[in-house]
mmCIF file of C-alpha atoms in Angstrom:
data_model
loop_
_atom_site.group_PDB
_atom_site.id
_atom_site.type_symbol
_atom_site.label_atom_id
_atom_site.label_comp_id
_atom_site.label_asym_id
_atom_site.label_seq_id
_atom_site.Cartn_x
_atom_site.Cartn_y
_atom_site.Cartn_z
ATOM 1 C CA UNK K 99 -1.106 140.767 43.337
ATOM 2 C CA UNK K 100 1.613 138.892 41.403
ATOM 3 C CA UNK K 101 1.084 135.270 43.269
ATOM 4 C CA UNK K 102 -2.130 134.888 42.826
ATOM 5 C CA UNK K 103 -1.611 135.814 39.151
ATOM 6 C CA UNK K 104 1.099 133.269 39.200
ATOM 7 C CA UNK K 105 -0.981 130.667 40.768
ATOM 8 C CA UNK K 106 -4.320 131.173 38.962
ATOM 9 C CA UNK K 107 -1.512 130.547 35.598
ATOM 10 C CA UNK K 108 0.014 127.264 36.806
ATOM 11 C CA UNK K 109 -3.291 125.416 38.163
ATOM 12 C CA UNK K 110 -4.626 126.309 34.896
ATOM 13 C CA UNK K 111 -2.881 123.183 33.243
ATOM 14 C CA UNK K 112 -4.161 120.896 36.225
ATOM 15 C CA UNK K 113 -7.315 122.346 35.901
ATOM 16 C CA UNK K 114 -7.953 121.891 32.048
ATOM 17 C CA UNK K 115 -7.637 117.877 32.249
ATOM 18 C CA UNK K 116 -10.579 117.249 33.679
ATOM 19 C CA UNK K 117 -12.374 119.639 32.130
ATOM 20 C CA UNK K 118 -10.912 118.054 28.260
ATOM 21 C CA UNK K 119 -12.175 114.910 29.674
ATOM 22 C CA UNK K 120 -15.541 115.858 29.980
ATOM 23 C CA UNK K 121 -17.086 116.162 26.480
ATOM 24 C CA UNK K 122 -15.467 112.601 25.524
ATOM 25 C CA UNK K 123 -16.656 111.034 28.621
ATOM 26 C CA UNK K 124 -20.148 112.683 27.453
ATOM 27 C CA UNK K 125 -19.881 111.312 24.169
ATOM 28 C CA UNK K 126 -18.810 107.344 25.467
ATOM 29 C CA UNK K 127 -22.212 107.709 27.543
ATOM 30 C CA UNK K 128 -24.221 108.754 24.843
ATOM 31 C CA UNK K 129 -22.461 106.733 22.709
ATOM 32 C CA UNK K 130 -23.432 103.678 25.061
ATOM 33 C CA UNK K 131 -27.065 105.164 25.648
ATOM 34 C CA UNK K 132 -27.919 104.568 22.153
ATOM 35 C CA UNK K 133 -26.529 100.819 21.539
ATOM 36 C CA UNK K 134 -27.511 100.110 25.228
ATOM 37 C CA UNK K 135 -31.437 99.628 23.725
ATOM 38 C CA UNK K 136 -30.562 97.096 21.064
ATOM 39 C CA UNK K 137 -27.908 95.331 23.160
ATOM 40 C CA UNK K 138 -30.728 95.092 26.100
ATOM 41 C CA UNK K 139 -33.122 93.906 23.252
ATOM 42 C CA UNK K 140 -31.008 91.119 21.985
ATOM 43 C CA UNK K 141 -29.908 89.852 25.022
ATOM 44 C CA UNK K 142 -33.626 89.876 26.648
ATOM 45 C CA UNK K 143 -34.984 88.161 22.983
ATOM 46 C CA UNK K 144 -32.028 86.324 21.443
ATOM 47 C CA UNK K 145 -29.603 85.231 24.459
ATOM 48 C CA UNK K 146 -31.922 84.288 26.999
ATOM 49 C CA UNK K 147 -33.899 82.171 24.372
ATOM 50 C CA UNK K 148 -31.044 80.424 23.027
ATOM 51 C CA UNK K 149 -29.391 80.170 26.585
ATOM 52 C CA UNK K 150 -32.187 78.698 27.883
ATOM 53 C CA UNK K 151 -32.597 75.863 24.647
ATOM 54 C CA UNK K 152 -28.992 74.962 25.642
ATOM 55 C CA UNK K 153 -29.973 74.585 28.745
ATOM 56 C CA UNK K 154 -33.571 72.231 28.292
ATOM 57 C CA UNK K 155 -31.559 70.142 25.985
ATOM 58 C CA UNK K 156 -29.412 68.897 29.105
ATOM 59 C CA UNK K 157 -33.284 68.815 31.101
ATOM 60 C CA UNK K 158 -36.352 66.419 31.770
ATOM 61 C CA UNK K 159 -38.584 69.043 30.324
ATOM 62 C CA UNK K 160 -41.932 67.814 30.588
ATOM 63 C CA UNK K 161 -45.833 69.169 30.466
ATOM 64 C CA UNK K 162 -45.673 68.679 34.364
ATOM 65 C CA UNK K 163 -42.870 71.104 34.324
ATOM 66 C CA UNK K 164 -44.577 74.343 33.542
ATOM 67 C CA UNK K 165 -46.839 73.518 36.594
ATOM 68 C CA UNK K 166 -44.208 72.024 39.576
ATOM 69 C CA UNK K 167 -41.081 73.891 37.730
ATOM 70 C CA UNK K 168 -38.838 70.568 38.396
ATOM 71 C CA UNK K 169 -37.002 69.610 35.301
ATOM 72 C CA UNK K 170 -34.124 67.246 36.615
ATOM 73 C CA UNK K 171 -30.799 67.907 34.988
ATOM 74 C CA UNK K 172 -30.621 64.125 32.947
ATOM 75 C CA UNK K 173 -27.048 64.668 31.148
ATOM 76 C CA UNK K 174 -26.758 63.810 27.782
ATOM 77 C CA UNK K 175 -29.767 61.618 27.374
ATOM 78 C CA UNK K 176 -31.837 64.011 25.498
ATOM 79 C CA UNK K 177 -28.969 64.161 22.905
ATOM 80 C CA UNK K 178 -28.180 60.404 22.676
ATOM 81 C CA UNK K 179 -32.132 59.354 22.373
ATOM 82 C CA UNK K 180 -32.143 62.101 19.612
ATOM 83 C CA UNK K 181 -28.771 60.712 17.477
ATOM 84 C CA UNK K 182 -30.205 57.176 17.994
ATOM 85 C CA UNK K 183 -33.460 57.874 16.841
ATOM 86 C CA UNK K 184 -33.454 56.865 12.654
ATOM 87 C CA UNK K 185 -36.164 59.656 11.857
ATOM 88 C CA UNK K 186 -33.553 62.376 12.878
ATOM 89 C CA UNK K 187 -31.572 60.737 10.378
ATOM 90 C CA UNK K 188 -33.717 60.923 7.687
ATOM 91 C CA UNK K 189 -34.764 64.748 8.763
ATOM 92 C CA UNK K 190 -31.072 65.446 8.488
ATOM 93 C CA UNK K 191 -30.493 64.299 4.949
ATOM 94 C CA UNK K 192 -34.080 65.436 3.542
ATOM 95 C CA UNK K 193 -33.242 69.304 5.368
ATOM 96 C CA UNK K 194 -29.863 69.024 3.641
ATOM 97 C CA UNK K 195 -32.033 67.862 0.319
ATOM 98 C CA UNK K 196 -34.728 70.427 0.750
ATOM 99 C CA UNK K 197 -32.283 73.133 1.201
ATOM 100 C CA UNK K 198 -29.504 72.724 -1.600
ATOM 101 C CA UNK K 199 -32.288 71.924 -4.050
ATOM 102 C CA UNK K 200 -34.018 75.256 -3.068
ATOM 103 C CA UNK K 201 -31.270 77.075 -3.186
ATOM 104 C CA UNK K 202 -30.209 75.742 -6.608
ATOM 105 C CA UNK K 203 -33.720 76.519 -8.454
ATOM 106 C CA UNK K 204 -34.373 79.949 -6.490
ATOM 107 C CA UNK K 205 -30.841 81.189 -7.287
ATOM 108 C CA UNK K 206 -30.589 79.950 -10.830
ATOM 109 C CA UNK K 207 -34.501 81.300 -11.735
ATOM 110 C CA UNK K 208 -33.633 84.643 -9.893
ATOM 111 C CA UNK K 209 -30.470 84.938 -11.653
ATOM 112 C CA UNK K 210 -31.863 84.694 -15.305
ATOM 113 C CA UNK K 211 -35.148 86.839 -14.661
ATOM 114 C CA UNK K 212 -32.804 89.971 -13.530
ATOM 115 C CA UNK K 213 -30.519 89.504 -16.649
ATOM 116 C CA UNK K 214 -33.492 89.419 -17.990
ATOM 117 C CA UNK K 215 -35.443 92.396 -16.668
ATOM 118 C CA UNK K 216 -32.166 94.636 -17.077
ATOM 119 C CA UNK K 217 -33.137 94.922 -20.436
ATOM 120 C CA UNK K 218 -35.611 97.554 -21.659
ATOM 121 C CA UNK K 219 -38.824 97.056 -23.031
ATOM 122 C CA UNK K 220 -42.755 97.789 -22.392
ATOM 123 C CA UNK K 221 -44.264 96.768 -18.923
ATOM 124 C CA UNK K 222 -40.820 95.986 -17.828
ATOM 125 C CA UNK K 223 -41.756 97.267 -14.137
ATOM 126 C CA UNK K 224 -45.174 96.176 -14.111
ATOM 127 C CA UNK K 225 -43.771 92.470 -14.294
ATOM 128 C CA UNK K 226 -40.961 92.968 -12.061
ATOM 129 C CA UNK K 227 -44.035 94.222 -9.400
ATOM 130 C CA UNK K 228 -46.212 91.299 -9.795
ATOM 131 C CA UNK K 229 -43.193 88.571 -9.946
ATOM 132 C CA UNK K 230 -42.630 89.951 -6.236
ATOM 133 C CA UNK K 231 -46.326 88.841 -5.321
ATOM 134 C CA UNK K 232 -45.158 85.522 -4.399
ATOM 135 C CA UNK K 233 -42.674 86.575 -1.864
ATOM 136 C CA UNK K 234 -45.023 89.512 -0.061
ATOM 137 C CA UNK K 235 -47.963 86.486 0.100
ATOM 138 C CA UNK K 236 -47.330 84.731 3.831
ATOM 139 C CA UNK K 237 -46.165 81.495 3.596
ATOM 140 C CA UNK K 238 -48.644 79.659 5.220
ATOM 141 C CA UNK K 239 -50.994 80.898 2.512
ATOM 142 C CA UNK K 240 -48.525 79.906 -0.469
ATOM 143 C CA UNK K 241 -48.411 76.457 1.217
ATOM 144 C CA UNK K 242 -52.299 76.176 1.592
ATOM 145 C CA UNK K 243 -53.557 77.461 -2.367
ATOM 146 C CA UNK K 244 -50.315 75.108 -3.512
ATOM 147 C CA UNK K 245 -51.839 72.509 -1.468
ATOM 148 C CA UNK K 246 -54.977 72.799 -3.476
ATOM 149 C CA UNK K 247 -53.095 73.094 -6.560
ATOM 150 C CA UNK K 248 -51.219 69.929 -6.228
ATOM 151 C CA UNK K 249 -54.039 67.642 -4.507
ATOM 152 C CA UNK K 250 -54.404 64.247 -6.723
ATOM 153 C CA UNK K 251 -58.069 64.005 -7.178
ATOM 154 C CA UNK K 252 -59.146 67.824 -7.539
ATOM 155 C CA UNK K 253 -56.220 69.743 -7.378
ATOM 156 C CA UNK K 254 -55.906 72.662 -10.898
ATOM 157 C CA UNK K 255 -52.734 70.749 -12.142
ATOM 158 C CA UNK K 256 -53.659 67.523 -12.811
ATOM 159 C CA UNK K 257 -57.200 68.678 -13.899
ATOM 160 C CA UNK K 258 -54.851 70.559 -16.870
ATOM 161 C CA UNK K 259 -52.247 67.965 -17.295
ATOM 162 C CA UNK K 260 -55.212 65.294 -18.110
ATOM 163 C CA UNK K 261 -57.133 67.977 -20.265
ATOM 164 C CA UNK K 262 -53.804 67.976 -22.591
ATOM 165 C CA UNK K 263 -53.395 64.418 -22.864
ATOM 166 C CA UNK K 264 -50.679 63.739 -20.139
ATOM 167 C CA UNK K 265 -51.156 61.809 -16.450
ATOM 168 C CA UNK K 266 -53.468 63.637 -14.532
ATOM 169 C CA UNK K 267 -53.357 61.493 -11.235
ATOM 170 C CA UNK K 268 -50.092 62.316 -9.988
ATOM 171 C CA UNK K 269 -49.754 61.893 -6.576
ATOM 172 C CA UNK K 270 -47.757 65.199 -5.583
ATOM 173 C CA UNK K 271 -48.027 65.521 -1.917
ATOM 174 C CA UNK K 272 -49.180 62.153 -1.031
ATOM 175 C CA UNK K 273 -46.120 60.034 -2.410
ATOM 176 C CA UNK K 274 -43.374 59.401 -0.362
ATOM 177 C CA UNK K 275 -41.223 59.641 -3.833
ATOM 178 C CA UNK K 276 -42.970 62.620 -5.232
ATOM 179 C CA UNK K 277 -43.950 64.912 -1.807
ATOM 180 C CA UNK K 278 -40.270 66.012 -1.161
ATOM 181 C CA UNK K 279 -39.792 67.166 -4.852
ATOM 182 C CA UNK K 280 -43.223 68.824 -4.565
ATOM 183 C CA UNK K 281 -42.593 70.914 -1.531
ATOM 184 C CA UNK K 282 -38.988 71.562 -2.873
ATOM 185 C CA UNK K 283 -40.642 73.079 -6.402
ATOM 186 C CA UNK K 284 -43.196 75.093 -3.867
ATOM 187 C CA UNK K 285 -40.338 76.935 -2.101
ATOM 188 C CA UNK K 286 -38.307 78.018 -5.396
ATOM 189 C CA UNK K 287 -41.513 79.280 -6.267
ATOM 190 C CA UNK K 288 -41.792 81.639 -3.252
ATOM 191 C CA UNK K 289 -38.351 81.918 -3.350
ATOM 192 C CA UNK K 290 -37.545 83.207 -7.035
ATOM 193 C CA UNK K 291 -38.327 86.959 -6.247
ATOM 194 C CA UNK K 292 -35.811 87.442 -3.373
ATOM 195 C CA UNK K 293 -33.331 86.358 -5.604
ATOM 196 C CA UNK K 294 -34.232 88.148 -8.503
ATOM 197 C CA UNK K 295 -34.997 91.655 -6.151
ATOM 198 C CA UNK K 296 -31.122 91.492 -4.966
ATOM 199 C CA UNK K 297 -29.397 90.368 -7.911
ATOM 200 C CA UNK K 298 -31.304 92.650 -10.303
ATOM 201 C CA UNK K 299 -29.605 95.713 -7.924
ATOM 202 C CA UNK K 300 -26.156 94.231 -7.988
ATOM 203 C CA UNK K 301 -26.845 93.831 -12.109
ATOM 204 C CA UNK K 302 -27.117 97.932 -11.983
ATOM 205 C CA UNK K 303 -23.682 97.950 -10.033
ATOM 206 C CA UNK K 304 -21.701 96.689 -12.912
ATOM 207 C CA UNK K 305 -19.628 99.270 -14.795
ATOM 208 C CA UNK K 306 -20.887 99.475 -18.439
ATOM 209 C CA UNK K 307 -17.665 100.234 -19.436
ATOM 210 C CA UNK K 308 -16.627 96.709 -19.043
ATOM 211 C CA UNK K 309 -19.132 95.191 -21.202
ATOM 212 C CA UNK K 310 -18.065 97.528 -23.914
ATOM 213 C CA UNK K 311 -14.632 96.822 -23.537
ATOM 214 C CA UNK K 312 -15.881 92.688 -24.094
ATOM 215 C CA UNK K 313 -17.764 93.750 -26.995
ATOM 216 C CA UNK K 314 -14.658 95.535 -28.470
ATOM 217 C CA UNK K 315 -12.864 92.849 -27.915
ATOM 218 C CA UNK K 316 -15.398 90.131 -29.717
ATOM 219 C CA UNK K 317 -16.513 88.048 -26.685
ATOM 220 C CA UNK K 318 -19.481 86.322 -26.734
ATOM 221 C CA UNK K 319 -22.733 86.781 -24.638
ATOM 222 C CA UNK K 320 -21.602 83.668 -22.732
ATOM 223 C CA UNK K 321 -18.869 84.423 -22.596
ATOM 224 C CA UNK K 322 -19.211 88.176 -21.058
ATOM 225 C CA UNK K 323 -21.550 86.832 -18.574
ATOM 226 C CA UNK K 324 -19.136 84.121 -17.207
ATOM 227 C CA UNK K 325 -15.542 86.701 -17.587
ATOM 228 C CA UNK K 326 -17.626 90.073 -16.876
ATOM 229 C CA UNK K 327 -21.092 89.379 -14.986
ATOM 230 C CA UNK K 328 -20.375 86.655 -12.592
ATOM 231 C CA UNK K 329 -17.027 88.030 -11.503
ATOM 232 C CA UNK K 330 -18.690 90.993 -10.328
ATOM 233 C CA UNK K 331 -21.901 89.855 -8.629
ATOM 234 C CA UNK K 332 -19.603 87.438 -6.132
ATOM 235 C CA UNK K 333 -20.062 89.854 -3.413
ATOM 236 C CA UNK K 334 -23.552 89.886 -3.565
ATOM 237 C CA UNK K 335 -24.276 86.168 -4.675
ATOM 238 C CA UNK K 336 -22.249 85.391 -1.828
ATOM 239 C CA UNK K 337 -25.637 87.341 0.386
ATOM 240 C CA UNK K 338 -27.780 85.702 -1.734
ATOM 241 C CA UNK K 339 -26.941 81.887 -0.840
ATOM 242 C CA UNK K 340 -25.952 82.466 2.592
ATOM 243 C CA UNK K 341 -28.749 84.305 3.491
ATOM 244 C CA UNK K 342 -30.977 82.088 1.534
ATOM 245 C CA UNK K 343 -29.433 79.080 3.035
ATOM 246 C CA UNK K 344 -30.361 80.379 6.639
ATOM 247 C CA UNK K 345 -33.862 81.319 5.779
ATOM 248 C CA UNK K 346 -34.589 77.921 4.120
ATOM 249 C CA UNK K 347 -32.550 75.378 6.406
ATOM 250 C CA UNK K 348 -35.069 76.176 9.524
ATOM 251 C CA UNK K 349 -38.730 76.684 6.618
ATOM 252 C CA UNK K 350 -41.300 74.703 9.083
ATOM 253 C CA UNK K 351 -44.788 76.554 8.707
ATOM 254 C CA UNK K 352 -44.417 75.592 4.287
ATOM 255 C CA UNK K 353 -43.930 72.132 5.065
ATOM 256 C CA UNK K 354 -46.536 72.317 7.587
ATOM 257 C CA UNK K 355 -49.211 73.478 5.802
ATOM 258 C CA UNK K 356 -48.410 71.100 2.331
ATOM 259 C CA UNK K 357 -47.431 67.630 3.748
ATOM 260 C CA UNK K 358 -47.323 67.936 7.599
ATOM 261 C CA UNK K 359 -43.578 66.231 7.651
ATOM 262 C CA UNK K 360 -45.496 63.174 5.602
ATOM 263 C CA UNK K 361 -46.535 60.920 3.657
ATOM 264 C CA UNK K 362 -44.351 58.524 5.440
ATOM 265 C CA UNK K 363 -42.195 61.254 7.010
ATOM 266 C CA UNK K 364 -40.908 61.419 3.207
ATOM 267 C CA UNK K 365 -40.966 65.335 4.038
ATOM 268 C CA UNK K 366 -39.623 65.179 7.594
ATOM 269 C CA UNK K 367 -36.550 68.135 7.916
ATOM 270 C CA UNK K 368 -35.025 69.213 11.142
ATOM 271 C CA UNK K 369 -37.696 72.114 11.305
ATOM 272 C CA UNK K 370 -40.357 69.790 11.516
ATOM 273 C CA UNK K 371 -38.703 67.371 13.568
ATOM 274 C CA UNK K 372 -38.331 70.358 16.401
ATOM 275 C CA UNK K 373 -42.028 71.070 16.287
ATOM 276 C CA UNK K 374 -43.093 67.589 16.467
ATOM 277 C CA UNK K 375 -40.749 66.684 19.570
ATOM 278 C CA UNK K 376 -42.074 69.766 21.159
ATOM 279 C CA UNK K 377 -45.740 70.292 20.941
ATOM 280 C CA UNK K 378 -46.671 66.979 19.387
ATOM 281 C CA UNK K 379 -44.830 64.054 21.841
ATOM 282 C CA UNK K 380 -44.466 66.967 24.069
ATOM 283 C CA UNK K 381 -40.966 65.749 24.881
ATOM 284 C CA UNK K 382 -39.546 69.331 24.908
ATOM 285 C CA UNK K 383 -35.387 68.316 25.943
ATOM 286 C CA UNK K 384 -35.679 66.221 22.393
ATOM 287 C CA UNK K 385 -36.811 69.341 20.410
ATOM 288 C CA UNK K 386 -34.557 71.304 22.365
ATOM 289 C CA UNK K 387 -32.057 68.779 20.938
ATOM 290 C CA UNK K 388 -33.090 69.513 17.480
ATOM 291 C CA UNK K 389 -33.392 72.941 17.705
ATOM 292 C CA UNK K 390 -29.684 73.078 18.403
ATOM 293 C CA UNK K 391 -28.682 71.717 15.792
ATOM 294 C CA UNK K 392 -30.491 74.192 13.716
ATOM 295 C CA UNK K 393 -28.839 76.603 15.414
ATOM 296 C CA UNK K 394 -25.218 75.642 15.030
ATOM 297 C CA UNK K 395 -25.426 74.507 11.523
ATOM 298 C CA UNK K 396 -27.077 78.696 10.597
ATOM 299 C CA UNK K 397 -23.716 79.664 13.118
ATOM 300 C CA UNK K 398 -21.451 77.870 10.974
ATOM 301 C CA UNK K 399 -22.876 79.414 7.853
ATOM 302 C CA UNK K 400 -23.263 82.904 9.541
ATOM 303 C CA UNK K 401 -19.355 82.304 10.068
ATOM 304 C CA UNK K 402 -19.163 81.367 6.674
ATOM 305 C CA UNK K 403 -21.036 84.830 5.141
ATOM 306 C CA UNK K 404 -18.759 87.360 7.526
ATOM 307 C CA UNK K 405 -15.400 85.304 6.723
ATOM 308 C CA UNK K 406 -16.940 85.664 3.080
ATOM 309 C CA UNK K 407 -17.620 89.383 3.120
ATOM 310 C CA UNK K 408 -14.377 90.108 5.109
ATOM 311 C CA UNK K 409 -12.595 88.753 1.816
ATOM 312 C CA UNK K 410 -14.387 90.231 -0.580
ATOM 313 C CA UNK K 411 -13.705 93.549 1.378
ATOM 314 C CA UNK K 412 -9.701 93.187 1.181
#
C-alpha cells in the first residue's frame, strides 16, 4: 500500500511538466493561428509582387512572354537603358518637384484650417464635413472636373479671370511651364483635408494648461504656436509628411487624367514613367526598372517614419 503511494507522489513532479507545457504550447498555436492569415496575405499580395518586379527588372519581359513564358535573364540592361535614358531624368527631378511642393501647400493649408477650426463658432462642423469632400471624391474624378476647370479655351477659371479684367487664356495644362504647377496646385487641393483631419486631432491632444501658463506669462500668439503648438504636434506632423510623402511620390491616375505625363513630358514623374514603359512601349523589364525605384525611395522613407516614431517614443 505504501509504494505505490510513494510512487504515485514522486512521478507526480515528472508528470506535471508536460502537462504545464500544454496551455502555453496552446496559446503559441493560437497565437500563430491568428497572425498566420495576415502573414499568408502579405506574403501571397505584397512579397510575391515585389519579388517578382525584382526579378523582371533583371528579364526580357516582353508581350510574347505571357504567351511562350521565355523571358531570358539579360543582366543589368534593363537598368542601364533606364539610367541612360534623359526622360527618367527629368521624371526624377519633376517627382521630387511634384512631391515637396505638395507636401509643402497640403501641410501648410491643413495646418492653418485646424488651428483654425479648433476654435468655436456657428457651423463649425458643418464646414469641417464638407472641406473633407475633396478627399472622399476618387481621384480620377478630381483630376477629370479640374481638367475642365483649367482647360484654356472653355475651362470655369479663365472664363472668371477674363470676366474680372485679368488674362483669361492661360494655358494651365497645356504649357510645358505652367502644367507642372497646375497639377501640383490640383493635388494640395485634394490633399488639404488629410492634413487638416489628423492635425485637427493632435490640436485636441495638447494640454490646455500649457497655453495658459504662455498666456500668464505674456507670450504672444506667435509666439505660443512656435514654443507651445509646434513642439507638441512633432509626433504627429512627423505621420503627416511621411505618410503624405509615400502617398504622393507614386500619384499616377491624377496626373493621368489632367496632363497624361505632357505637354512635352513637362509633367512626366516616376509614376508615369512606370505606366508608360509598361503598357504603353510595352517594354515591361524598363517599368520594372522604374517601379523599383519607387519602391526603394517609399523604403527609405518608411525607414525614416519608424526611426522617427522610435525617437519620439524614448
Amino acid at each position: 500500500m505504501t509504494t505505490p503511494t510513494v510512487t504515485a507522489r514522486g512521478a507526480a513532479p515528472t508528470a506535471g511538466v508536460p502537462a504545464a507545457a500544454r496551455p502555453r504550447h496552446r496559446r503559441r498555436l493560437a497565437q500563430w493561428g491568428f497572425v498566420a492569415p495576415a502573414v499568408l496575405f502579405m506574403l501571397l499580395f505584397f512579397g510575391y509582387p515585389l519579388v517578382r518586379n525584382v526579378v523582371m527588372s533583371f528579364q526580357h519581359y516582353t508581350p510574347k512572354t505571357f504567351f511562350t513564358g521565355e523571358a531570358p535573364l539579360n543582366g543589368f540592361d534593363n537598368w542601364s537603358a533606364v539610367f541612360r535614358d534623359a526622360l527618367f531624368g527629368k521624371a526624377l527631378w519633376h517627382t521630387l518637384v511634384f512631391t515637396a511642393g505638395s507636401l509643402l501647400g497640403q501641410f501648410c493649408a491643413g495646418l492653418a484650417l485646424a488651428v483654425f477650426f479648433t476654435r468655436r463658432f456657428p457651423l463649425n462642423g458643418v464646414l469641417r464635413s464638407l472641406i473633407l469632400l475633396p478627399w472622399l471624391v476618387p481621384m480620377v474624378v478630381s483630376g477629370i472636373v479640374w481638367r475642365r476647370i483649367l482647360d484654356q479655351d472653355t475651362g470655369v477659371l479663365n472664363s472668371f479671370l477674363d470676366a474680372v479684367g485679368l488674362d483669361g487664356h492661360t494655358p494651365w495644362l497645356t504649357s510645358p511651364h505652367m502644367a507642372l504647377l497646375s497639377v501640383i496646385l490640383v493635388n494640395i487641393w485634394i490633399g488639404i483635408p488629410f492634413n487638416m483631419v489628423i492635425l485637427y486631432g493632435g490640436l485636441q491632444e495638447v494640454p490646455r494648461e500649457l497655453y495658459e501658463a504662455a498666456a500668464l506669462d505674456g507670450a504672444s500668439a506667435w509666439r505660443t504656436f512656435r514654443s507651445v503648438t509646434l513642439p507638441t504636434l512633432r509626433p504627429v506632423i512627423t505621420v503627416v509628411l511621411v505618410l503624405g510623402f509615400m502617398s504622393t511620390v507614386k500619384i499616377l491616375d491624377l496626373i493621368l487624367a489632367l496632363t497624361d505625363g505632357g505637354p512635352a513630358d513637362a509633367t512626366q514623374t516616376l509614376g508615369t514613367l512606370t505606366y508608360q514603359n509598361s503598357f504603353v512601349r510595352l517594354d515591361f523589364g524598363a517599368g520594372a526598372v522604374v517601379g523599383n525605384v519607387l519602391i526603394l525611395i517609399s523604403a527609405v522613407f518608411a525607414v525614416f517614419y519608424l526611426r522617427a516614431n522610435r525617437t519620439e517614443g524614448k
